[in-house]
CSV table of C-alpha atoms and ligand atoms in Angstrom, one decimal:
chain,number,residue,atom,x,y,z
A,1,SER,CA,0.0,0.0,0.0
A,2,ASP,CA,3.0,2.3,0.4
A,3,LYS,CA,3.4,2.1,-3.4
A,4,THR,CA,0.1,4.0,-4.0
A,5,VAL,CA,-0.8,7.7,-3.8
A,6,GLU,CA,-4.3,8.9,-2.9
A,7,ILE,CA,-6.1,11.1,-5.3
A,8,LEU,CA,-9.8,12.0,-5.0
A,9,GLY,CA,-10.3,9.2,-2.4
A,10,LEU,CA,-8.7,6.6,-4.6
A,11,ARG,CA,-5.3,4.8,-4.2
A,12,ILE,CA,-3.4,4.9,-7.5
A,13,PRO,CA,-0.1,3.2,-8.1
A,14,ALA,CA,2.7,5.7,-7.5
A,15,TYR,CA,4.8,4.4,-10.4
A,16,PHE,CA,2.7,6.3,-12.9
A,17,VAL,CA,1.8,9.3,-10.8
A,18,PRO,CA,5.1,11.1,-10.0
A,19,ASP,CA,3.2,14.2,-9.0
A,20,PRO,CA,-0.2,13.5,-7.3
A,21,GLN,CA,-1.2,17.2,-7.3
A,22,LEU,CA,-0.8,17.3,-11.1
A,23,LEU,CA,-3.0,14.4,-11.7
A,24,HIS,CA,-5.6,15.7,-9.2
A,25,ASP,CA,-5.7,19.0,-11.1
A,26,PHE,CA,-5.8,17.3,-14.5
A,27,ILE,CA,-8.9,15.2,-13.4
A,28,THR,CA,-10.7,18.0,-11.6
A,29,GLY,CA,-10.1,20.5,-14.5
A,30,PHE,CA,-10.9,18.0,-17.3
A,31,GLN,CA,-13.2,19.4,-19.9
A,32,THR,CA,-15.4,16.7,-21.2
A,33,ARG,CA,-16.7,16.7,-24.8
A,34,ARG,CA,-20.1,15.5,-25.8
A,35,ASP,CA,-18.7,12.7,-27.9
A,36,ASP,CA,-16.1,11.4,-25.4
A,37,VAL,CA,-16.5,7.8,-24.5
A,38,PHE,CA,-15.1,6.6,-21.2
A,39,VAL,CA,-14.5,2.9,-20.6
A,40,VAL,CA,-14.6,2.6,-16.8
A,41,SER,CA,-13.9,-0.2,-14.4
A,42,TYR,CA,-12.4,-1.3,-11.2
A,43,PRO,CA,-9.0,-2.7,-12.2
A,44,LYS,CA,-8.8,-6.1,-13.8
A,45,SER,CA,-12.5,-6.3,-14.6
A,46,GLY,CA,-12.4,-6.4,-18.4
A,47,THR,CA,-11.4,-2.8,-19.3
A,48,THR,CA,-9.1,-3.8,-22.2
A,49,TRP,CA,-11.8,-6.1,-23.6
A,50,VAL,CA,-14.3,-3.3,-23.7
A,51,GLN,CA,-11.7,-0.8,-25.0
A,52,GLU,CA,-11.0,-3.1,-27.9
A,53,ILE,CA,-14.7,-3.6,-28.7
A,54,VAL,CA,-15.4,0.1,-28.6
A,55,TRP,CA,-12.4,0.8,-30.7
A,56,GLN,CA,-13.5,-1.7,-33.4
A,57,ILE,CA,-17.1,-0.3,-33.3
A,58,TYR,CA,-15.6,3.1,-34.2
A,59,HIS,CA,-13.3,1.7,-36.9
A,60,ASN,CA,-15.6,-0.7,-38.8
A,61,GLY,CA,-14.0,-3.9,-37.3
A,62,GLU,CA,-10.5,-3.0,-38.2
A,63,ILE,CA,-7.7,-4.9,-36.3
A,64,ASN,CA,-5.0,-2.4,-35.3
A,65,SER,CA,-1.7,-3.6,-34.0
A,66,GLY,CA,-1.0,-0.3,-32.2
A,67,LYS,CA,-0.8,-0.4,-28.5
A,68,ILE,CA,-4.3,-0.3,-26.8
A,69,GLU,CA,-3.2,2.8,-24.8
A,70,ASP,CA,-2.3,4.7,-28.0
A,71,ARG,CA,-5.8,4.0,-29.3
A,72,VAL,CA,-7.8,4.3,-26.1
A,73,PRO,CA,-5.5,6.3,-23.7
A,74,PHE,CA,-5.6,6.0,-19.9
A,75,VAL,CA,-6.8,9.1,-18.0
A,76,GLU,CA,-4.7,8.3,-14.9
A,77,GLU,CA,-1.5,8.1,-17.0
A,78,ALA,CA,-2.1,11.5,-18.5
A,79,THR,CA,0.3,13.4,-16.3
A,80,ASN,CA,3.1,10.8,-16.3
A,81,PRO,CA,6.1,12.3,-18.1
A,82,LYS,CA,7.3,8.7,-18.9
A,83,SER,CA,4.0,7.9,-20.7
A,84,THR,CA,4.1,7.7,-24.5
A,85,GLN,CA,0.3,7.6,-25.0
A,86,PRO,CA,-1.3,10.5,-26.9
A,87,ASP,CA,-2.1,13.8,-25.2
A,88,ILE,CA,-5.7,13.4,-24.1
A,89,LYS,CA,-6.3,17.2,-24.1
A,90,THR,CA,-5.4,17.6,-27.8
A,91,LEU,CA,-6.7,14.2,-29.0
A,92,PRO,CA,-9.2,14.7,-31.9
A,93,SER,CA,-12.9,13.8,-31.2
A,94,PRO,CA,-14.3,11.4,-30.7
A,95,ARG,CA,-12.0,10.6,-27.8
A,96,LEU,CA,-12.1,7.0,-26.6
A,97,LEU,CA,-10.7,6.9,-23.1
A,98,LYS,CA,-9.9,4.4,-20.3
A,99,THR,CA,-10.2,5.1,-16.6
A,100,HIS,CA,-10.6,3.4,-13.2
A,101,LEU,CA,-12.1,6.5,-11.6
A,102,SER,CA,-15.1,6.3,-9.3
A,103,TYR,CA,-18.5,7.8,-10.3
A,104,GLU,CA,-17.8,10.6,-7.8
A,105,ALA,CA,-14.3,11.4,-9.2
A,106,ILE,CA,-15.0,11.0,-12.9
A,107,PRO,CA,-15.0,14.2,-15.1
A,108,LYS,CA,-18.6,15.2,-16.0
A,109,ALA,CA,-20.1,17.8,-18.2
A,110,LYS,CA,-21.4,21.0,-16.5
A,111,ASN,CA,-24.6,20.7,-18.4
A,112,LYS,CA,-26.5,17.3,-18.5
A,113,ASP,CA,-27.6,17.9,-22.1
A,114,THR,CA,-24.0,17.9,-23.3
A,115,SER,CA,-22.9,14.8,-21.3
A,116,CYS,CA,-20.4,12.3,-22.7
A,117,LYS,CA,-20.9,8.6,-22.3
A,118,TYR,CA,-19.6,6.1,-19.7
A,119,ILE,CA,-19.4,2.3,-20.2
A,120,TYR,CA,-18.7,0.6,-16.9
A,121,ILE,CA,-17.7,-3.0,-16.7
A,122,ALA,CA,-17.9,-5.0,-13.5
A,123,ARG,CA,-16.5,-8.4,-12.7
A,124,ASN,CA,-16.7,-10.9,-9.8
A,125,PRO,CA,-14.2,-9.3,-7.4
A,126,LYS,CA,-12.7,-12.7,-6.5
A,127,ASP,CA,-11.5,-13.1,-10.1
A,128,ALA,CA,-10.5,-9.4,-10.3
A,129,ALA,CA,-8.4,-9.8,-7.1
A,130,VAL,CA,-6.6,-12.9,-8.5
A,131,SER,CA,-6.0,-11.1,-11.8
A,132,SER,CA,-4.6,-8.0,-10.2
A,133,TYR,CA,-2.3,-10.0,-7.9
A,134,LYS,CA,-0.9,-11.9,-10.9
A,135,PHE,CA,-0.5,-8.7,-12.8
A,136,MET,CA,1.2,-6.8,-10.0
A,137,LYS,CA,3.6,-9.7,-9.4
A,138,SER,CA,4.6,-9.7,-13.0
A,139,LEU,CA,5.5,-6.0,-12.9
A,140,GLY,CA,8.5,-6.9,-10.7
A,141,SER,CA,9.3,-5.7,-7.3
A,142,SER,CA,10.4,-2.1,-8.1
A,143,THR,CA,7.0,-1.0,-9.3
A,144,GLY,CA,4.9,-4.0,-8.4
A,145,LEU,CA,4.3,-6.1,-5.4
A,146,ASN,CA,6.5,-8.4,-3.5
A,147,ALA,CA,3.9,-9.9,-1.1
A,148,PRO,CA,2.3,-13.3,-0.7
A,149,TRP,CA,-1.2,-13.8,-2.1
A,150,GLU,CA,-2.7,-14.1,1.4
A,151,TYR,CA,-1.4,-10.6,2.3
A,152,TYR,CA,-2.5,-9.1,-1.0
A,153,VAL,CA,-6.0,-10.4,-0.7
A,154,LYS,CA,-6.2,-9.0,2.9
A,155,LEU,CA,-5.3,-5.6,1.5
A,156,PHE,CA,-7.9,-6.0,-1.2
A,157,ILE,CA,-10.6,-6.8,1.3
A,158,GLU,CA,-9.6,-3.8,3.3
A,159,GLY,CA,-9.8,-1.5,0.3
A,160,LYS,CA,-6.0,-0.8,0.4
A,161,THR,CA,-5.1,-2.1,-3.1
A,162,MET,CA,-5.2,0.0,-6.3
A,163,TRP,CA,-8.3,2.1,-6.8
A,164,SER,CA,-9.4,1.3,-3.2
A,165,GLN,CA,-12.5,-0.5,-2.0
A,166,TRP,CA,-14.1,-2.6,-4.7
A,167,SER,CA,-17.7,-2.5,-3.3
A,168,ASN,CA,-17.7,1.4,-3.1
A,169,HIS,CA,-16.4,1.6,-6.7
A,170,VAL,CA,-18.9,-0.8,-8.2
A,171,LEU,CA,-21.9,0.3,-6.2
A,172,GLY,CA,-21.2,4.0,-7.0
A,173,TRP,CA,-21.6,3.2,-10.7
A,174,TRP,CA,-24.4,0.7,-10.2
A,175,GLU,CA,-26.5,3.5,-8.7
A,176,HIS,CA,-26.2,5.3,-12.0
A,177,ARG,CA,-26.9,2.3,-14.2
A,178,HIS,CA,-30.2,3.8,-15.4
A,179,ASP,CA,-28.7,7.2,-16.3
A,180,PRO,CA,-29.1,7.7,-20.1
A,181,ASN,CA,-25.3,8.3,-20.5
A,182,VAL,CA,-24.2,5.2,-18.5
A,183,LEU,CA,-24.0,1.6,-19.7
A,184,PHE,CA,-23.4,-1.0,-16.9
A,185,LEU,CA,-21.9,-4.3,-18.2
A,186,LYS,CA,-20.7,-7.4,-16.5
A,187,TYR,CA,-17.6,-9.4,-17.5
A,188,GLU,CA,-19.5,-12.7,-17.0
A,189,ASP,CA,-22.3,-11.6,-19.4
A,190,LEU,CA,-19.7,-10.8,-22.1
A,191,GLN,CA,-18.3,-14.3,-21.6
A,192,LYS,CA,-21.8,-15.8,-21.9
A,193,ASP,CA,-22.9,-13.9,-25.0
A,194,LEU,CA,-20.4,-11.6,-26.5
A,195,LEU,CA,-22.4,-10.9,-29.7
A,196,SER,CA,-25.4,-9.5,-27.8
A,197,ASN,CA,-23.1,-7.4,-25.7
A,198,VAL,CA,-21.3,-6.0,-28.7
A,199,ARG,CA,-24.7,-5.0,-30.1
A,200,ILE,CA,-25.7,-3.4,-26.7
A,201,ILE,CA,-22.5,-1.4,-26.7
A,202,ALA,CA,-22.9,-0.3,-30.3
A,203,ASP,CA,-26.5,0.7,-29.8
A,204,PHE,CA,-25.6,2.7,-26.7
A,205,LEU,CA,-23.0,4.5,-28.7
A,206,ASN,CA,-25.6,5.3,-31.4
A,207,LYS,CA,-23.7,3.1,-33.9
A,208,PRO,CA,-26.0,0.2,-34.6
A,209,LEU,CA,-24.1,-2.5,-36.4
A,210,PRO,CA,-25.1,-4.5,-39.5
A,211,ASP,CA,-25.1,-8.3,-38.8
A,212,ASP,CA,-21.9,-9.1,-40.5
A,213,LEU,CA,-19.9,-6.4,-38.7
A,214,ALA,CA,-21.4,-7.3,-35.3
A,215,ASN,CA,-20.4,-10.9,-35.9
A,216,LEU,CA,-16.9,-9.9,-37.1
A,217,ILE,CA,-16.3,-7.7,-34.0
A,218,ALA,CA,-17.6,-10.4,-31.6
A,219,GLU,CA,-15.3,-13.0,-33.3
A,220,GLN,CA,-12.3,-10.8,-33.2
A,221,CYS,CA,-12.9,-9.8,-29.5
A,222,THR,CA,-13.0,-13.3,-28.0
A,223,PHE,CA,-10.0,-14.0,-25.9
A,224,LYS,CA,-8.6,-16.2,-28.7
A,225,GLY,CA,-9.3,-13.5,-31.2
A,226,MET,CA,-7.6,-10.8,-29.2
A,227,MET,CA,-4.6,-13.0,-28.5
A,228,LYS,CA,-3.9,-13.0,-32.3
A,229,ASN,CA,-3.1,-9.3,-31.8
A,230,VAL,CA,-1.3,-9.8,-28.5
A,231,GLN,CA,1.4,-7.1,-29.0
A,232,SER,CA,-1.4,-4.5,-28.6
A,233,TYR,CA,-1.8,-5.6,-25.0
A,234,LEU,CA,1.8,-5.9,-23.9
A,235,LEU,CA,3.3,-2.9,-22.0
A,236,ARG,CA,5.6,-0.8,-24.2
A,237,GLY,CA,9.2,-1.7,-23.5
A,238,LYS,CA,8.3,-4.6,-21.4
A,239,GLU,CA,7.1,-7.0,-24.1
A,240,ASP,CA,8.2,-10.1,-22.2
A,241,GLY,CA,6.7,-8.8,-19.0
A,242,PRO,CA,3.1,-8.1,-17.7
A,243,LYS,CA,0.2,-8.9,-19.9
A,244,LEU,CA,-3.2,-7.3,-19.9
A,245,LEU,CA,-4.6,-10.5,-21.3
A,246,GLN,CA,-3.7,-13.3,-18.9
A,247,LYS,CA,-6.2,-16.2,-18.6
A,248,GLY,CA,-9.5,-14.7,-19.5
A,249,VAL,CA,-11.9,-17.1,-17.7
A,250,VAL,CA,-14.7,-16.9,-15.1
A,251,GLY,CA,-14.0,-18.7,-11.8
A,252,ASN,CA,-10.2,-18.7,-11.7
A,253,TRP,CA,-10.5,-17.6,-8.1
A,254,LYS,CA,-11.4,-21.2,-7.1
A,255,GLU,CA,-7.8,-22.2,-7.6
A,256,HIS,CA,-6.6,-19.5,-5.2
A,257,PHE,CA,-9.2,-19.1,-2.5
A,258,THR,CA,-9.1,-21.5,0.6
A,259,PRO,CA,-12.5,-22.1,2.1
A,260,GLU,CA,-11.6,-19.8,5.0
A,261,LEU,CA,-10.6,-17.0,2.7
A,262,ASN,CA,-13.8,-17.5,0.7
A,263,GLU,CA,-15.8,-17.2,3.8
A,264,ARG,CA,-14.1,-14.0,4.8
A,265,PHE,CA,-14.5,-12.5,1.3
A,266,GLU,CA,-18.2,-13.4,1.3
A,267,LYS,CA,-18.7,-11.7,4.7
A,268,GLU,CA,-16.6,-8.6,4.1
A,269,VAL,CA,-16.9,-7.9,0.3
A,270,MET,CA,-19.8,-9.8,-1.3
A,271,ALA,CA,-22.2,-8.9,1.7
A,272,LYS,CA,-21.9,-5.2,0.8
A,273,LEU,CA,-23.9,-5.9,-2.3
A,274,LYS,CA,-26.9,-7.1,-0.3
A,275,GLY,CA,-30.0,-5.2,-1.1
A,276,SER,CA,-28.4,-3.4,-4.1
A,277,GLY,CA,-29.8,-5.9,-6.7
A,278,LEU,CA,-26.3,-6.3,-8.1
A,279,GLU,CA,-25.2,-9.9,-8.5
A,280,LEU,CA,-21.7,-10.9,-9.7
A,281,ASP,CA,-20.9,-14.1,-7.9
A,282,PHE,CA,-22.5,-16.5,-10.3
A,283,GLU,CA,-21.2,-19.5,-12.2
A,284,LEU,CA,-21.1,-19.9,-15.9
B,1,PPS,S1,-6.6,-3.3,-16.4
B,1,PPS,O1,-5.1,-3.4,-16.3
B,1,PPS,O2,-7.3,-3.0,-15.1
B,1,PPS,O3,-7.0,-2.5,-17.5
B,1,PPS,O4,-7.1,-4.8,-16.8
B,1,PPS,P1,-8.5,-5.2,-17.4
B,1,PPS,O5,-8.3,-5.1,-18.9
B,1,PPS,O6,-9.6,-4.5,-16.7
B,1,PPS,O7,-8.6,-6.7,-17.0
B,1,PPS,C1,-7.7,-7.8,-17.4
B,1,PPS,C2,-8.5,-9.1,-17.3
B,1,PPS,O8,-9.4,-9.1,-18.4
B,1,PPS,C3,-9.2,-10.3,-19.2
B,1,PPS,N1,-9.5,-10.2,-20.6
B,1,PPS,C4,-10.4,-11.0,-21.2
B,1,PPS,N2,-11.2,-12.0,-20.8
B,1,PPS,C5,-11.9,-12.6,-21.7
B,1,PPS,N3,-12.0,-12.3,-23.0
B,1,PPS,C6,-11.3,-11.2,-23.5
B,1,PPS,N4,-11.3,-10.9,-24.8
B,1,PPS,C7,-10.4,-10.5,-22.6
B,1,PPS,N5,-9.6,-9.5,-22.7
B,1,PPS,C8,-9.1,-9.3,-21.5
B,1,PPS,C9,-7.7,-10.5,-19.0
B,1,PPS,O9,-7.3,-11.8,-19.3
B,1,PPS,C10,-7.6,-10.3,-17.5
B,1,PPS,O10,-8.2,-11.3,-16.7
B,1,PPS,P2,-7.3,-12.6,-16.1
B,1,PPS,O11,-8.3,-13.2,-15.2
B,1,PPS,O12,-6.1,-12.0,-15.4
B,1,PPS,O13,-7.0,-13.4,-17.3
């Protein structure tokens, strides 16, 4: 947790925020445009997946080998001098952007009529916790994490890992799921029926797809399809290191959770969803 900085109530990894005040000012001063599309999530919930789908919807199903962060830049990376992604401020419209910001912290239009769009993707937090642990480990000890799984998951439950408490994040967005400019998706639904979800995303973006294009994008955005363009999802300069695409399955947590840990997670994380109507802990 000492490797994070706190901005707008969220813990963000320090390795890409050399100056927290600068990022704070960037986010709070962000001028949204009506045609901005934010792909939003709690980390390791399927952001890259939705970024690729949205990008292909805007580019007629083209497969582009450019890095995903060059095509759909990351808001929280915007003030990192080491970052090579395009400058978000001067990016031509329509801007497709990635962020892990909470509903509270995300840039919004001053006037509701000129609001941009937000696509939120949620995932079973047990799988998200395993995914982020593996990813952080693969970053190496200088920027990543050098702790056993049991310790990491304890921090996750306490809301001390990146982007803070999972339940606050997801429920904050869930409350706005009926807003006309918010689309709330679930990773597990995309796994079950990708084609329908590609259509739902396209319709939300006012870009309804002809059948052949919807089929093509759904095919190209399966885990297998995206692995054919894997260089897009490897971190620049660290091509043999951390991967945004790791295993891509539902229920991987079962290999990592002891019954005791599962019980604690149910009590301290899943229980917070009670009464909200949001269900994520289901089997495929
Ligand atoms: S990040 O770093 O927060 O932006 O990561 P994010 O992209 O949100 O999440 C990474 C996990 O999403 C999986 N993924 C996919 N699963 C299924 N199908 C497709 N096409 C796909 N693309 C990405 C990726 O493998 C990570 O999950 P794990 O469980 O680690 O495999």
